[in-house]
Short mmCIF file of C-alpha atoms in Angstrom, two decimals:
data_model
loop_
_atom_site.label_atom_id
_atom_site.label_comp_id
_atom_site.label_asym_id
_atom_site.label_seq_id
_atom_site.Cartn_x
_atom_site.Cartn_y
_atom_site.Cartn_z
CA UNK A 1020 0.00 0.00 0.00
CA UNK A 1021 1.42 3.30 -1.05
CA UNK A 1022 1.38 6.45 1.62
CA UNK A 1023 1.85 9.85 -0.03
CA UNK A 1024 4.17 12.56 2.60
CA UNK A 1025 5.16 15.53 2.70
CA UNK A 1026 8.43 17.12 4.09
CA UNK A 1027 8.52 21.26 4.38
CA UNK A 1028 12.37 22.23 3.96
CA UNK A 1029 13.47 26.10 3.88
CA UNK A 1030 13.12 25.80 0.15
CA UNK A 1031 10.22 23.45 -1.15
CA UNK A 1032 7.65 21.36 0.12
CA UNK A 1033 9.00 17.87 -1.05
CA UNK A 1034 6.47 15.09 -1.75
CA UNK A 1035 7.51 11.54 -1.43
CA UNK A 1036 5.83 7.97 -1.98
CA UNK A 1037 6.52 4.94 0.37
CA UNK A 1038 5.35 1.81 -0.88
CA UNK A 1039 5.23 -1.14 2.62
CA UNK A 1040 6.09 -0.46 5.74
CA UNK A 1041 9.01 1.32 7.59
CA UNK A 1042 11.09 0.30 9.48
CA UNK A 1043 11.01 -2.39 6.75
CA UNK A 1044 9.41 -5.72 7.98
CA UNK A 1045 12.89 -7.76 6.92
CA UNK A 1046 15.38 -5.35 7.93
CA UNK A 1047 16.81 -4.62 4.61
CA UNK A 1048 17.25 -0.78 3.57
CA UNK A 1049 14.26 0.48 1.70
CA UNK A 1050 14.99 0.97 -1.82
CA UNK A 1051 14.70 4.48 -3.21
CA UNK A 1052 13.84 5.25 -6.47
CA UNK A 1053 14.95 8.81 -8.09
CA UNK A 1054 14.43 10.13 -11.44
CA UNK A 1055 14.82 13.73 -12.88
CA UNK A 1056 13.00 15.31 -14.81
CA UNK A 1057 10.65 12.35 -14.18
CA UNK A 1058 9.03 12.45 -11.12
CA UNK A 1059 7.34 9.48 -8.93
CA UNK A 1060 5.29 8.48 -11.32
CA UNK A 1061 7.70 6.78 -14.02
CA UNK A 1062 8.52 4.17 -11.59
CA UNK A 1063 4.98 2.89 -10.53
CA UNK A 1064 5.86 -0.11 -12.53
CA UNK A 1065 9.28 -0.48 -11.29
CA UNK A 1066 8.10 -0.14 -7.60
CA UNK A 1067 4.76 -3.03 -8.44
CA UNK A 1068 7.67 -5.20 -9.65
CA UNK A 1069 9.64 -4.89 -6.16
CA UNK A 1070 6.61 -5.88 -3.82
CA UNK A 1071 9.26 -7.54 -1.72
CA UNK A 1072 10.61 -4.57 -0.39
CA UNK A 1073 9.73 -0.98 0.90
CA UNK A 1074 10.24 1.18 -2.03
CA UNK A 1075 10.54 4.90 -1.63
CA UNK A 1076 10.39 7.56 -4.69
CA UNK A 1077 9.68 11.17 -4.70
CA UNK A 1078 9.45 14.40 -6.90
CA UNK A 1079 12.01 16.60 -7.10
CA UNK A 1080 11.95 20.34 -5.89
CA UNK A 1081 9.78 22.17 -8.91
CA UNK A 1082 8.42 19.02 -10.76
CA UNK A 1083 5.41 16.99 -10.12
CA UNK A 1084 3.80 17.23 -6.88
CA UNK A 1085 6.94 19.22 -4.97
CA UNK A 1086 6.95 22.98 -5.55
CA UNK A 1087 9.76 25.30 -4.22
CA UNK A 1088 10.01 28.26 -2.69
CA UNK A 1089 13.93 29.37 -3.41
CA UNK A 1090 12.90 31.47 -5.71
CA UNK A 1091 14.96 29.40 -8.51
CA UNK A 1092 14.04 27.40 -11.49
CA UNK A 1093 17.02 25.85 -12.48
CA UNK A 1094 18.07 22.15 -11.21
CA UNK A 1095 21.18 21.24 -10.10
CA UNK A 1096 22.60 17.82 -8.54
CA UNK A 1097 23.76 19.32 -5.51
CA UNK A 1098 20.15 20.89 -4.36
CA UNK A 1099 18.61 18.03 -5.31
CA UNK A 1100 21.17 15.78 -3.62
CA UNK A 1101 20.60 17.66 -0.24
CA UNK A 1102 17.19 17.43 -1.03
CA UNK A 1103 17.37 13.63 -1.24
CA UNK A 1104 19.67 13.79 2.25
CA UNK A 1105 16.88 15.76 3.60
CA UNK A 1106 14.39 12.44 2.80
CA UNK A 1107 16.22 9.93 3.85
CA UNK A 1108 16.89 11.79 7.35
CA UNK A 1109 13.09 11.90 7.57
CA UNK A 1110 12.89 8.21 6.84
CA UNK A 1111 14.80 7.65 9.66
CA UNK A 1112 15.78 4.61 7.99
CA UNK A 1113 18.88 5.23 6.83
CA UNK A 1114 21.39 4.61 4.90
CA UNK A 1115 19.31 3.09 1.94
CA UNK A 1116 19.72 1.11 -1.47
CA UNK A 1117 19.23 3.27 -4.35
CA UNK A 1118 18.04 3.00 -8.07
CA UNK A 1119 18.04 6.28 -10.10
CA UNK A 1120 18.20 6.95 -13.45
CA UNK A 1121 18.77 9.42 -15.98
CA UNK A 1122 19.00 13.15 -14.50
CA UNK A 1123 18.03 10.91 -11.25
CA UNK A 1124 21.75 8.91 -11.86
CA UNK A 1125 23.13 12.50 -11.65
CA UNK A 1126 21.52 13.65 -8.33
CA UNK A 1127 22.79 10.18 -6.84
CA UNK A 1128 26.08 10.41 -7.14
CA UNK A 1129 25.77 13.71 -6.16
CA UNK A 1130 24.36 12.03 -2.84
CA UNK A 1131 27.20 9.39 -2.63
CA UNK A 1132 29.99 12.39 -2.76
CA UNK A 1133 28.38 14.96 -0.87
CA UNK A 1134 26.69 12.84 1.69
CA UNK A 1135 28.53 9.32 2.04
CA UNK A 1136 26.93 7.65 4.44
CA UNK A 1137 23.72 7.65 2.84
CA UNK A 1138 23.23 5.00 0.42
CA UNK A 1139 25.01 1.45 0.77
CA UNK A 1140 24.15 0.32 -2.88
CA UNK A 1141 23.25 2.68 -5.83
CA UNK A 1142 22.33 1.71 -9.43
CA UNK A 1143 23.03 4.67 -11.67
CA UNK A 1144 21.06 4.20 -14.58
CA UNK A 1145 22.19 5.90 -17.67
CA UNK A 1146 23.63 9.25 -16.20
CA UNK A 1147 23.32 11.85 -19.30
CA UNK A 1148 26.92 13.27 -18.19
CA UNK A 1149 27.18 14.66 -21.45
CA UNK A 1150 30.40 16.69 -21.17
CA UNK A 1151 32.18 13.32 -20.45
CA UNK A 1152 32.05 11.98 -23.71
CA UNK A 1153 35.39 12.02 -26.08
CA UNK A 1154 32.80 14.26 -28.52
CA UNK A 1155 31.55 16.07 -25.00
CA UNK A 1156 32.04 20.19 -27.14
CA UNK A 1157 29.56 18.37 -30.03
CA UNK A 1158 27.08 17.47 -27.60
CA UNK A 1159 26.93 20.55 -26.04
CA UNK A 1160 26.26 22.00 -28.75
CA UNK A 1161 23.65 19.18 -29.67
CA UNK A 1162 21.67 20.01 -26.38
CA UNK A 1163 22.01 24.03 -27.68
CA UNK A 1164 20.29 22.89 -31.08
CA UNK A 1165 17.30 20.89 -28.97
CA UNK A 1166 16.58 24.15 -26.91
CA UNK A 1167 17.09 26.84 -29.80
CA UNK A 1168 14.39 24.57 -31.42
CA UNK A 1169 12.03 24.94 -28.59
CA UNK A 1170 12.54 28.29 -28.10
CA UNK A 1171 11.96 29.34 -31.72
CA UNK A 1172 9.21 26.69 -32.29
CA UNK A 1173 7.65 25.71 -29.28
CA UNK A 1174 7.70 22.21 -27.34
CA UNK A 1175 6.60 19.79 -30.51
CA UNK A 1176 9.69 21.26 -32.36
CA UNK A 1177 12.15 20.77 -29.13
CA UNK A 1178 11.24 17.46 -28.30
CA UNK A 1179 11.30 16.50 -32.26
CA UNK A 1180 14.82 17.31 -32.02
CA UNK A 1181 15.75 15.62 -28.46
CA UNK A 1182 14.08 12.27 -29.82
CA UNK A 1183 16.54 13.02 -32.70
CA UNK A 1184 19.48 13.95 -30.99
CA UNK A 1185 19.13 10.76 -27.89
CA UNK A 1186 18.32 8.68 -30.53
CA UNK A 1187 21.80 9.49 -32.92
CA UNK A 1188 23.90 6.48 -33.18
CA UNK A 1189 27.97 7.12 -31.99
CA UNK A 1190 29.88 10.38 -31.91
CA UNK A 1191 28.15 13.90 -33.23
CA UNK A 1192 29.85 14.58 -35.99
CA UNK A 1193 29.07 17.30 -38.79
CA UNK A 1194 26.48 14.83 -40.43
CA UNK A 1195 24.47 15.25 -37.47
CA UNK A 1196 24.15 19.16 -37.55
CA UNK A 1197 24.04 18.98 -41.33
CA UNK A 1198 20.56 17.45 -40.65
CA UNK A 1199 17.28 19.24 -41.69
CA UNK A 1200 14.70 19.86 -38.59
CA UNK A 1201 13.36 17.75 -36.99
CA UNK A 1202 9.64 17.56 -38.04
CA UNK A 1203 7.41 16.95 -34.78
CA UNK A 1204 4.18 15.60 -37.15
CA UNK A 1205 6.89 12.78 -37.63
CA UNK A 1206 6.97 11.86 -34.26
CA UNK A 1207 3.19 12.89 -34.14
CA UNK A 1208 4.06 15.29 -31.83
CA UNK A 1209 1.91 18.76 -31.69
CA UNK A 1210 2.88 21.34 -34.33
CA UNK A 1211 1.31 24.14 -32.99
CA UNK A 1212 3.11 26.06 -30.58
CA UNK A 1213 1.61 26.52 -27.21
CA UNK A 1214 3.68 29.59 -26.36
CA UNK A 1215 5.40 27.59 -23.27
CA UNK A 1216 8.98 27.50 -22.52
CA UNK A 1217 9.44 26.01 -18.73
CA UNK A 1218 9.80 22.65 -20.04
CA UNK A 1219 12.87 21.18 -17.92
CA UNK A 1220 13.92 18.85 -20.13
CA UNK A 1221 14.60 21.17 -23.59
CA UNK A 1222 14.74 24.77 -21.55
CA UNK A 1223 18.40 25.60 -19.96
CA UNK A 1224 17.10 24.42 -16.57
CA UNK A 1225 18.50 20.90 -16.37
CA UNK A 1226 22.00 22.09 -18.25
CA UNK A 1227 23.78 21.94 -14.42
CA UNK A 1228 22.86 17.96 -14.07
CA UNK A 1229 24.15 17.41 -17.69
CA UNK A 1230 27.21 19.34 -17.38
CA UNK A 1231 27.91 18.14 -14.23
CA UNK A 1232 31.39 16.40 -13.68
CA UNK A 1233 31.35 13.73 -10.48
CA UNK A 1234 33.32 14.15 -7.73
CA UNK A 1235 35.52 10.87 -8.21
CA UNK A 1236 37.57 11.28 -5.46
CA UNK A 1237 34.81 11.69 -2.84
CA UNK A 1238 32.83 8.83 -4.84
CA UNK A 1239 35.13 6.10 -4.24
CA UNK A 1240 36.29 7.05 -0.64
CA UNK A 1241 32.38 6.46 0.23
CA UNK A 1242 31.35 3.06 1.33
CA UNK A 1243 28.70 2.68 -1.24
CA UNK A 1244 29.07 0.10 -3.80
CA UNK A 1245 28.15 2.14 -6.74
CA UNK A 1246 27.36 0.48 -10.14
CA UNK A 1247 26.64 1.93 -12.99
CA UNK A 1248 24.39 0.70 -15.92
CA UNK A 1249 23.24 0.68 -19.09
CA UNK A 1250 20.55 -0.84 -21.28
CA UNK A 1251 21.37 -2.63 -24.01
CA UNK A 1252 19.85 -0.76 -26.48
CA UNK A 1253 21.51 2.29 -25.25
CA UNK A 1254 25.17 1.14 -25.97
CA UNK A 1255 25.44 3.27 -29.00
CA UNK A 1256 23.35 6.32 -28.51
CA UNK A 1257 24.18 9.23 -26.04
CA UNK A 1258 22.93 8.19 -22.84
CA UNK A 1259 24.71 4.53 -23.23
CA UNK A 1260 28.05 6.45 -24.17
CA UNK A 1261 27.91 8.77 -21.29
CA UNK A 1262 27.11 5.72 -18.75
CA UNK A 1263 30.52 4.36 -20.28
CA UNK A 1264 32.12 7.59 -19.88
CA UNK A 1265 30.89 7.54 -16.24
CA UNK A 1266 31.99 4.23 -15.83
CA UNK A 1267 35.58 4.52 -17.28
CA UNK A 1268 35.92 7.56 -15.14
CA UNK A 1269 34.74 5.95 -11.76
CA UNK A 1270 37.46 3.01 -13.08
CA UNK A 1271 34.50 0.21 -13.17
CA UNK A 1272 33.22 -1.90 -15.76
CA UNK A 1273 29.59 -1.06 -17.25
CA UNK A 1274 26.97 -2.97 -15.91
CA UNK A 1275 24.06 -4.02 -18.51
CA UNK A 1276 20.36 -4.03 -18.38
CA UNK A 1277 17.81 -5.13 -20.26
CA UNK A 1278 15.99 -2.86 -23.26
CA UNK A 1279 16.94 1.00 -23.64
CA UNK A 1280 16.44 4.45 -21.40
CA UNK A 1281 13.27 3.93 -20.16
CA UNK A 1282 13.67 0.19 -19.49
CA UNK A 1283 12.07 0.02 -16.59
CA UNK A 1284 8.47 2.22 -17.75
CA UNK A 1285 5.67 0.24 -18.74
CA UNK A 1286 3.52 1.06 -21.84
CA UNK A 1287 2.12 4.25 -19.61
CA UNK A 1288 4.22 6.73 -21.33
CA UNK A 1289 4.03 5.31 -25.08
CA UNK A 1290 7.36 3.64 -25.42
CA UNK A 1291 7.45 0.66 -23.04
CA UNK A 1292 10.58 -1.23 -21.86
CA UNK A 1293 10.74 -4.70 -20.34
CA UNK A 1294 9.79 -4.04 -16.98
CA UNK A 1295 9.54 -7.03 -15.83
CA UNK A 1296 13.03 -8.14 -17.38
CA UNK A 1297 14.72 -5.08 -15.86
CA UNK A 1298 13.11 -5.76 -12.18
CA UNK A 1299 14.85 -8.66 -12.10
CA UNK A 1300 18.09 -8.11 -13.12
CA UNK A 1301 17.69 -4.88 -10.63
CA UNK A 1302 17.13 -7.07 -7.82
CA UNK A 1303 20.12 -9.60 -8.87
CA UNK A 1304 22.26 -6.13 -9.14
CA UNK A 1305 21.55 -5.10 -5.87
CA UNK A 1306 21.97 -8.57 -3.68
CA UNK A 1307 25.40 -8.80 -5.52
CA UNK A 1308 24.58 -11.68 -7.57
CA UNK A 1309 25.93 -9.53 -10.98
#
């Protein structure tokens, strides 16, 4: 049974799920969940496939449920990793296993360096640590191109051209900006432009947890066992190739998963993974078993 909190910091009121009971009826850490920009809701299948276990997830300050009152709207790792602290203190049952992915992947190891006793286990699922990358300048200015798009054309246009730039096999070379537009009908996206431009994901907002560079010396002086995966059908587009970079820099071996990005997501948001697949190789990841 899910129970929906609560917690008032000094700079946003942060809402957080916990699915079973706490303290946890076998002992074991409870297993948070952390996305970003997704909120809670992109792991309600993930958390239905881990029954066994008291799963926590949350929004982040500014998206979904939690609003903010810091009078920001940018995101970076290290708010939202004191943010995450700030949970898990309120849990009060502490330090706990971890699974975050994507902008989520970011904030975690953010956690890990900044506040080491924390998290005992964490799965960092695809971090999109784009500056990492041996092409990191040609990203950057890939992720420029996705928000000039939005900003001239609206959110159909900039999410045309993130599908198109997450979705470009190996390095971004000159045959990738020599590329017409993106066309959003193609991805049957909206044309019309609603006049909108707060979206986190193609506005400047999330460029901190992107550009971000981990703290690998404060990373592997924690005691956390930190692993960091990929899906397999993410090994040759961006967010596989900045999990490697992450990887090689942290001095560990990738760890795979099945399907792509959103492996975990059911067919909720339109482009399903293989939840049930992922759950369990999740589970085998964090006992150790792989």
């Amino acid at each position: 049974m899910k129970k929906t909190h609560t917690l008032k910091t000094a700079g946003a009121d942060l809402v957080y799920d916990v699915y079973g009971p706490l303290p946890t009826a076998d002992g074991r850490p409870p297993l948070f969940m952390i996305g970003q920009p997704m909120d809670a809701t992109g792991f309600a299948a993930l958390a239905a496939r881990s029954a066994e276990r008291t799963v926590v997830t949350y929004d982040p300050r500014g998206l979904g449920r939690s609003t903010r009152r810091d009078g920001r709207d940018d995101h970076t790792p290290e708010t939202q990793a004191d943010d995450v602290h700030a949970l898990i203190q309120e849990l009060g049952a502490g330090p706990v296993e971890m699974f975050a992915s994507s902008g989520g992947a970011v904030t975690a190891l953010a956690v890990v360096a900044r506040h080491p006793g924390d998290v005992t286990v964490l799965v960092a699922h695809e971090p999109p640590l784009i500056t990492l990358t041996p092409d990191g300048s040609a990203a950057v200015r890939a992720r420029a191109a996705v928000q000039e798009a939005y900003e001239k054309r609206g959110w159909g246009a900039g999410m045309a051209a993130f599908v198109a730039m997450t979705s470009w096999e190996g390095e971004f070379t000159e045959a990738y900006f020599a590329q017409p537009e993106a066309d959003p009908a193609a991805f049957g996206m909206p044309t019309e432009d609603d006049g909108s431009r707060d979206d986190p994901l193609l506005s400047d907002r999330s460029w901190a947890i992107s550009d971000h560079r981990p703290d690998v010396d404060a990373i592997t002086a924690a005691p956390t066992r930190v692993v960091i995966a990929v899906g397999e059908e993410s090994r040759t587009v961006q967010t596989g190739r900045t999990s490697a970079a992450t990887a090689e820099l942290l001095g560990q071996p990738l760890t795979v998963f099945p399907s792509h990005h959103g492996g975990f997501l059911d067919g909720e948001f339109g482009y399903p993974g293989k939840p049930d697949e992922f759950a369990r190789r999740l589970r085998e990841v964090l006992d150790g078993a792989a």
